[in-house]
mmCIF file of C-alpha atoms in Angstrom:
data_model
loop_
_atom_site.group_PDB
_atom_site.id
_atom_site.type_symbol
_atom_site.label_atom_id
_atom_site.label_comp_id
_atom_site.label_asym_id
_atom_site.label_seq_id
_atom_site.Cartn_x
_atom_site.Cartn_y
_atom_site.Cartn_z
ATOM 1 C CA MET C 85 -11.307 -25.375 29.159
ATOM 2 C CA SER C 86 -10.847 -26.488 25.564
ATOM 3 C CA GLU C 87 -14.496 -27.580 25.456
ATOM 4 C CA LEU C 88 -15.541 -24.063 26.417
ATOM 5 C CA MET C 89 -13.340 -22.578 23.701
ATOM 6 C CA ALA C 90 -14.684 -25.038 21.145
ATOM 7 C CA ALA C 91 -18.254 -24.170 22.106
ATOM 8 C CA TRP C 92 -17.470 -20.452 21.929
ATOM 9 C CA ARG C 93 -15.822 -20.839 18.495
ATOM 10 C CA ALA C 94 -18.789 -22.839 17.217
ATOM 11 C CA LYS C 95 -21.181 -20.157 18.477
ATOM 12 C CA LYS C 96 -19.144 -17.401 16.805
ATOM 13 C CA ALA C 97 -18.931 -19.377 13.557
ATOM 14 C CA GLN C 98 -22.710 -19.853 13.537
ATOM 15 C CA GLU C 99 -23.263 -16.157 14.264
ATOM 16 C CA GLU C 100 -20.908 -15.221 11.431
ATOM 17 C CA ALA C 101 -22.712 -17.591 9.051
ATOM 18 C CA ASP C 102 -26.046 -16.010 10.021
ATOM 19 C CA LEU C 103 -24.668 -12.504 9.436
ATOM 20 C CA HIS C 104 -23.259 -13.594 6.081
ATOM 21 C CA GLU C 105 -26.628 -15.041 5.081
ATOM 22 C CA ARG C 106 -28.304 -11.756 6.016
ATOM 23 C CA LEU C 107 -25.754 -9.841 3.959
ATOM 24 C CA ARG C 108 -26.135 -12.273 1.065
ATOM 25 C CA ALA C 109 -29.908 -11.773 1.042
ATOM 26 C CA ALA C 110 -29.465 -8.007 1.083
ATOM 27 C CA VAL C 111 -27.000 -8.097 -1.831
ATOM 28 C CA LEU C 112 -29.294 -10.327 -3.868
ATOM 29 C CA THR C 113 -32.245 -7.972 -3.253
ATOM 30 C CA ARG C 114 -29.988 -5.029 -4.156
ATOM 31 C CA GLN C 115 -30.308 -3.310 -0.800
ATOM 32 C CA VAL C 116 -26.551 -3.562 -0.265
ATOM 33 C CA GLU C 117 -24.047 -2.811 -2.997
ATOM 34 C CA ILE C 118 -20.542 -4.305 -3.147
ATOM 35 C CA TYR C 119 -17.786 -2.108 -4.591
ATOM 36 C CA THR C 120 -14.299 -3.338 -5.432
ATOM 37 C CA ASP C 121 -10.905 -1.834 -6.161
ATOM 38 C CA GLN C 122 -9.240 -3.749 -8.959
ATOM 39 C CA ARG C 123 -5.780 -2.555 -7.937
ATOM 40 C CA MET C 124 -6.123 -4.373 -4.609
ATOM 41 C CA LEU C 125 -7.711 -7.591 -5.905
ATOM 42 C CA ASP C 126 -6.170 -8.162 -9.345
ATOM 43 C CA PHE C 127 -2.855 -9.871 -8.658
ATOM 44 C CA GLN C 128 -1.419 -13.319 -9.231
ATOM 45 C CA GLY C 129 -2.661 -15.579 -6.423
ATOM 46 C CA SER C 130 -5.863 -13.662 -5.731
ATOM 47 C CA PRO C 131 -8.946 -15.899 -5.810
ATOM 48 C CA VAL C 132 -10.722 -13.450 -8.130
ATOM 49 C CA HIS C 133 -7.817 -12.849 -10.550
ATOM 50 C CA ASN C 134 -7.980 -14.196 -14.087
ATOM 51 C CA SER C 135 -5.042 -13.665 -16.460
ATOM 52 C CA TRP C 136 -7.253 -14.128 -19.498
ATOM 53 C CA ASP C 137 -8.983 -10.828 -18.741
ATOM 54 C CA HIS C 138 -5.758 -9.076 -19.707
ATOM 55 C CA ILE C 139 -4.832 -11.222 -22.709
ATOM 56 C CA VAL C 140 -8.065 -11.918 -24.599
ATOM 57 C CA PRO C 141 -9.169 -8.304 -25.274
ATOM 58 C CA LEU C 142 -5.727 -7.363 -26.592
ATOM 59 C CA MET C 143 -5.529 -10.455 -28.793
ATOM 60 C CA ALA C 144 -9.041 -9.869 -30.138
ATOM 61 C CA LEU C 145 -8.265 -6.251 -31.025
ATOM 62 C CA MET C 146 -4.955 -7.133 -32.659
ATOM 63 C CA LEU C 147 -6.434 -10.023 -34.658
ATOM 64 C CA LEU C 148 -9.227 -7.722 -35.839
ATOM 65 C CA ALA C 149 -6.638 -5.108 -36.845
ATOM 66 C CA LEU C 150 -4.609 -7.801 -38.646
ATOM 67 C CA ALA C 151 -7.716 -8.954 -40.528
ATOM 68 C CA ILE C 152 -8.420 -5.345 -41.545
ATOM 69 C CA LEU C 153 -4.776 -4.945 -42.609
ATOM 70 C CA LEU C 154 -4.902 -8.055 -44.806
ATOM 71 C CA ALA C 155 -8.299 -7.188 -46.242
ATOM 72 C CA THR C 156 -7.799 -3.517 -47.030
ATOM 73 C CA GLY C 157 -4.144 -2.559 -47.156
ATOM 74 C CA VAL C 158 -1.278 -1.204 -45.125
ATOM 75 C CA ALA C 159 -2.528 2.351 -44.499
ATOM 76 C CA ILE C 160 -5.947 1.353 -43.176
ATOM 77 C CA GLY C 161 -4.370 -1.569 -41.301
ATOM 78 C CA ILE C 162 -1.980 0.748 -39.461
ATOM 79 C CA VAL C 163 -4.904 3.025 -38.547
ATOM 80 C CA ALA C 164 -6.870 -0.008 -37.307
ATOM 81 C CA MET C 165 -3.903 -1.161 -35.190
ATOM 82 C CA THR C 166 -3.479 2.309 -33.729
ATOM 83 C CA ILE C 167 -7.158 2.536 -32.872
ATOM 84 C CA GLY C 168 -7.037 -0.978 -31.371
ATOM 85 C CA ALA C 169 -4.025 -0.062 -29.230
ATOM 86 C CA LEU C 170 -5.754 3.121 -28.012
ATOM 87 C CA ILE C 171 -8.940 1.217 -27.185
ATOM 88 C CA HIS C 172 -6.882 -1.271 -25.234
ATOM 89 C CA LEU C 173 -4.871 1.377 -23.380
ATOM 90 C CA LEU C 174 -7.900 3.499 -22.478
ATOM 91 C CA GLY C 175 -10.600 0.876 -22.033
ATOM 92 C CA ILE C 176 -9.030 -2.249 -20.589
ATOM 93 C CA LYS C 177 -9.031 -0.968 -17.016
ATOM 94 C CA TYR C 178 -12.809 -0.528 -17.097
ATOM 95 C CA PHE C 179 -13.335 -3.993 -18.526
ATOM 96 C CA ILE C 180 -11.050 -5.582 -15.917
ATOM 97 C CA ALA C 181 -12.719 -3.598 -13.102
ATOM 98 C CA TRP C 182 -16.133 -4.840 -14.253
ATOM 99 C CA ARG C 183 -14.916 -8.462 -14.399
ATOM 100 C CA ILE C 184 -13.208 -8.260 -10.972
ATOM 101 C CA ARG C 185 -16.365 -6.806 -9.407
ATOM 102 C CA ALA C 186 -18.569 -9.520 -10.899
ATOM 103 C CA ARG C 187 -16.210 -12.333 -9.872
ATOM 104 C CA THR C 188 -15.705 -10.878 -6.388
ATOM 105 C CA THR C 189 -19.442 -10.593 -5.806
ATOM 106 C CA LEU C 190 -20.009 -14.200 -6.833
ATOM 107 C CA TYR C 191 -17.057 -15.385 -4.756
ATOM 108 C CA VAL C 192 -17.937 -13.595 -1.505
ATOM 109 C CA LEU C 193 -21.578 -14.657 -1.622
ATOM 110 C CA GLN C 194 -20.612 -18.346 -1.535
ATOM 111 C CA SER C 195 -19.737 -18.538 2.159
ATOM 112 C CA ALA C 196 -18.615 -16.576 5.185
ATOM 113 C CA ALA C 197 -15.101 -18.014 4.793
ATOM 114 C CA HIS C 198 -14.858 -16.629 1.267
ATOM 115 C CA TRP C 199 -16.189 -13.290 2.491
ATOM 116 C CA ASN C 200 -13.563 -13.131 5.253
ATOM 117 C CA GLN C 201 -10.783 -14.080 2.846
ATOM 118 C CA ILE C 202 -11.541 -11.193 0.483
ATOM 119 C CA TRP C 203 -12.343 -8.820 3.357
ATOM 120 C CA THR C 204 -8.916 -9.317 4.941
ATOM 121 C CA MET C 205 -7.247 -8.658 1.562
ATOM 122 C CA GLY C 206 -8.935 -5.258 1.316
ATOM 123 C CA GLY C 207 -10.079 -3.607 -1.875
ATOM 124 C CA MET C 208 -13.777 -3.993 -1.117
ATOM 125 C CA ALA C 209 -16.511 -1.813 0.343
ATOM 126 C CA ILE C 210 -20.173 -2.411 1.127
ATOM 127 C CA LEU C 211 -22.815 0.303 1.008
ATOM 128 C CA PHE C 212 -26.384 0.216 2.253
ATOM 129 C CA ARG C 213 -28.511 1.806 -0.462
ATOM 130 C CA GLY C 214 -31.542 2.639 1.660
ATOM 131 C CA GLY C 215 -30.118 5.065 4.183
ATOM 132 C CA ALA C 216 -27.503 7.538 5.258
ATOM 133 C CA GLU C 217 -25.179 4.852 6.614
ATOM 134 C CA PRO C 218 -21.566 5.455 5.472
ATOM 135 C CA PRO C 219 -19.894 2.668 3.513
ATOM 136 C CA CYS C 220 -17.884 0.007 5.311
ATOM 137 C CA TYR C 221 -14.390 -0.392 3.850
ATOM 138 C CA ALA C 222 -12.269 -3.526 4.000
ATOM 139 C CA PRO C 223 -10.181 -4.361 5.994
ATOM 140 C CA ARG C 224 -10.499 -1.387 8.386
ATOM 141 C CA GLY C 225 -14.250 -1.616 8.883
ATOM 142 C CA ASP C 226 -16.085 -4.353 10.709
ATOM 143 C CA TRP C 227 -18.576 -5.887 8.310
ATOM 144 C CA ARG C 228 -20.299 -7.758 11.165
ATOM 145 C CA LYS C 229 -21.195 -4.512 12.939
ATOM 146 C CA PHE C 230 -22.314 -3.025 9.628
ATOM 147 C CA VAL C 231 -24.683 -5.944 9.042
ATOM 148 C CA ARG C 232 -26.035 -5.839 12.595
ATOM 149 C CA ARG C 233 -26.609 -2.094 12.353
ATOM 150 C CA THR C 234 -28.122 -1.815 8.887
ATOM 151 C CA LEU C 235 -29.722 -5.175 8.147
ATOM 152 C CA TYR C 236 -31.704 -5.757 11.296
ATOM 153 C CA ASP C 237 -34.915 -6.366 9.297
ATOM 154 C CA PHE C 238 -33.407 -9.378 7.545
ATOM 155 C CA ALA C 239 -32.857 -11.113 10.874
ATOM 156 C CA HIS C 240 -36.380 -10.575 12.149
ATOM 157 C CA PRO C 241 -38.966 -10.800 9.361
ATOM 158 C CA ALA C 242 -42.191 -8.939 9.809
ATOM 159 C CA PRO C 243 -44.964 -10.859 11.570
ATOM 160 C CA PRO C 244 -47.753 -12.155 9.345
ATOM 161 C CA GLU C 245 -50.547 -9.695 8.844
ATOM 162 C CA VAL C 246 -53.995 -10.495 10.231
ATOM 163 C CA PRO C 247 -56.687 -10.182 7.544
ATOM 164 C CA GLU C 248 -59.333 -7.540 8.138
ATOM 165 C CA GLY C 249 -62.489 -8.767 9.769
ATOM 166 C CA ASP C 250 -60.762 -11.463 11.801
ATOM 167 C CA PRO C 251 -60.693 -10.890 15.515
ATOM 168 C CA GLU C 252 -57.402 -10.029 17.225
ATOM 169 C CA PRO C 253 -55.733 -13.128 18.684
ATOM 170 C CA GLU C 254 -56.116 -13.401 22.415
ATOM 171 C CA ILE C 255 -52.872 -13.020 24.357
ATOM 172 C CA LEU C 256 -52.823 -15.011 27.548
ATOM 173 C CA PRO C 257 -50.665 -14.075 30.538
ATOM 174 C CA PRO C 258 -47.772 -16.428 31.360
#
């Protein structure tokens, strides 16, 4: 019985790897878009989290404001610090969202195991750009069904075209 289960698991793992490869090809050709929610993926312990994304922009803005303060004077330095703090407060979430999306895309395209890890965490959606198919949201949606439904062409490439002037190939009965 365990041999049957092992064979079944191997078959399912191969099928999942094939579906992931199809999805990977579609993402790389920009037919499928991956969207992320930084609130769901940006936490300590997440494989796509990086603490430096929060620290470096603030430090850069404050060091720039300090340089302006030392170079020009207190009044302009205080204005520069205020502007730097506002830029950080209003703009950091967009920067972090962009970084999380880029890192998540690179991470999930590595393997089906990475894809499943992020998919079970949630905070991700995939959208087929070429049709009216609704997006598939993690973890509620089934990304395998989405790939089977929308990316059928990636599994079965088009047959080679016969050049004009060549006769049709003869099809023999079995």
